[in-house]
């Protein structure tokens, strides 16, 4: 079946503008994750959704970042008043719901490359 | 903060040779996963090894896990040009969050 899709692939914006990044998870995956990857770095966890609720928002770097998920499917990550340090690749992943102490494999989308000028 | 750290940061090998990279982590884990990333875009899941496993194989990949040393290794045998990518280890603790290292960049020369 189709994998995780993200849009846009690339986004260039001016400092101070708001951006919205979209993630469409694999059908049937109730768990959804957002990560950020700065140039040459590993992935930094941002937020986790189980269904439409986000039990863990601890990775969001500031209150300019927010995310929502509707219908247990598509998720939108919004960055308000973007700053140059927000420039990164934003990756979304989905998985079956974590069961007990077993982490289900996370399947990643291609990412959105954000450049804030 | 990053939980896993890969070593080496970069690796250049000849096609046909084996590539070995290591991952060390700090806290106890449920499992450890290896991912591949081409051209800085989406990650491809390679293999998952659980904390009660010591070795796992998948095609040309061999992963070991030593929980006493908090380390794992990924071996790619008979490398191909298509194996050129960055490789990341990711660990999970008692939650669903994956903690990634900074990765090992592997270049396979023809």
PDB file of N, CA and C in Angstrom, chain B residues 22 32 34 49 53-56 62-66 71-75:
ATOM      1  N   UNK B  22      29.080   1.276  14.266  1.00  0.00           N
ATOM      2  CA  UNK B  22      28.699   0.985  15.634  1.00  0.00           C
ATOM      3  C   UNK B  22      27.805   2.060  16.197  1.00  0.00           C
ATOM      4  N   UNK B  32      16.308  -1.709  19.561  1.00  0.00           N
ATOM      5  CA  UNK B  32      17.155  -0.793  18.811  1.00  0.00           C
ATOM      6  C   UNK B  32      16.889  -1.022  17.333  1.00  0.00           C
ATOM      7  N   UNK B  34      17.788   0.177  13.172  1.00  0.00           N
ATOM      8  CA  UNK B  34      18.690   0.829  12.234  1.00  0.00           C
ATOM      9  C   UNK B  34      17.872   1.320  11.039  1.00  0.00           C
ATOM     10  N   UNK B  49      16.082  -4.893  16.397  1.00  0.00           N
ATOM     11  CA  UNK B  49      16.562  -5.960  17.268  1.00  0.00           C
ATOM     12  C   UNK B  49      16.087  -5.661  18.685  1.00  0.00           C
ATOM     13  N   UNK B  53      17.543  -9.991  22.272  1.00  0.00           N
ATOM     14  CA  UNK B  53      18.207 -10.639  21.145  1.00  0.00           C
ATOM     15  C   UNK B  53      19.655 -10.180  21.087  1.00  0.00           C
ATOM     16  N   UNK B  54      20.505 -11.017  20.553  1.00  0.00           N
ATOM     17  CA  UNK B  54      21.929 -10.675  20.479  1.00  0.00           C
ATOM     18  C   UNK B  54      22.390 -10.455  19.036  1.00  0.00           C
ATOM     19  N   UNK B  55      21.714 -11.096  18.112  1.00  0.00           N
ATOM     20  CA  UNK B  55      22.140 -10.980  16.718  1.00  0.00           C
ATOM     21  C   UNK B  55      20.924 -11.191  15.823  1.00  0.00           C
ATOM     22  N   UNK B  56      20.932 -10.473  14.707  1.00  0.00           N
ATOM     23  CA  UNK B  56      19.832 -10.611  13.761  1.00  0.00           C
ATOM     24  C   UNK B  56      20.365 -10.384  12.354  1.00  0.00           C
ATOM     25  N   UNK B  62      23.716  -7.543   8.992  1.00  0.00           N
ATOM     26  CA  UNK B  62      23.830  -8.289  10.239  1.00  0.00           C
ATOM     27  C   UNK B  62      23.939  -7.277  11.367  1.00  0.00           C
ATOM     28  N   UNK B  63      23.068  -7.419  12.343  1.00  0.00           N
ATOM     29  CA  UNK B  63      23.063  -6.503  13.475  1.00  0.00           C
ATOM     30  C   UNK B  63      23.344  -7.297  14.742  1.00  0.00           C
ATOM     31  N   UNK B  64      24.181  -6.732  15.579  1.00  0.00           N
ATOM     32  CA  UNK B  64      24.416  -7.318  16.898  1.00  0.00           C
ATOM     33  C   UNK B  64      24.014  -6.321  17.966  1.00  0.00           C
ATOM     34  N   UNK B  65      23.698  -6.828  19.111  1.00  0.00           N
ATOM     35  CA  UNK B  65      23.331  -5.984  20.243  1.00  0.00           C
ATOM     36  C   UNK B  65      23.976  -6.537  21.502  1.00  0.00           C
ATOM     37  N   UNK B  66      24.681  -5.687  22.205  1.00  0.00           N
ATOM     38  CA  UNK B  66      25.286  -6.058  23.480  1.00  0.00           C
ATOM     39  C   UNK B  66      24.749  -5.094  24.529  1.00  0.00           C
ATOM     40  N   UNK B  71      25.712  -1.234  23.349  1.00  0.00           N
ATOM     41  CA  UNK B  71      26.214  -0.965  22.002  1.00  0.00           C
ATOM     42  C   UNK B  71      25.614  -1.938  21.000  1.00  0.00           C
ATOM     43  N   UNK B  72      25.620  -1.506  19.748  1.00  0.00           N
ATOM     44  CA  UNK B  72      25.119  -2.308  18.646  1.00  0.00           C
ATOM     45  C   UNK B  72      26.022  -2.078  17.453  1.00  0.00           C
ATOM     46  N   UNK B  73      26.073  -3.059  16.569  1.00  0.00           N
ATOM     47  CA  UNK B  73      26.824  -2.863  15.336  1.00  0.00           C
ATOM     48  C   UNK B  73      25.958  -3.277  14.163  1.00  0.00           C
ATOM     49  N   UNK B  74      26.194  -2.610  13.052  1.00  0.00           N
ATOM     50  CA  UNK B  74      25.529  -2.939  11.787  1.00  0.00           C
ATOM     51  C   UNK B  74      26.610  -3.287  10.787  1.00  0.00           C
ATOM     52  N   UNK B  75      26.508  -4.465  10.224  1.00  0.00           N
ATOM     53  CA  UNK B  75      27.456  -4.914   9.204  1.00  0.00           C
ATOM     54  C   UNK B  75      26.698  -5.053   7.888  1.00  0.00           C
TER      55      UNK B  75
END
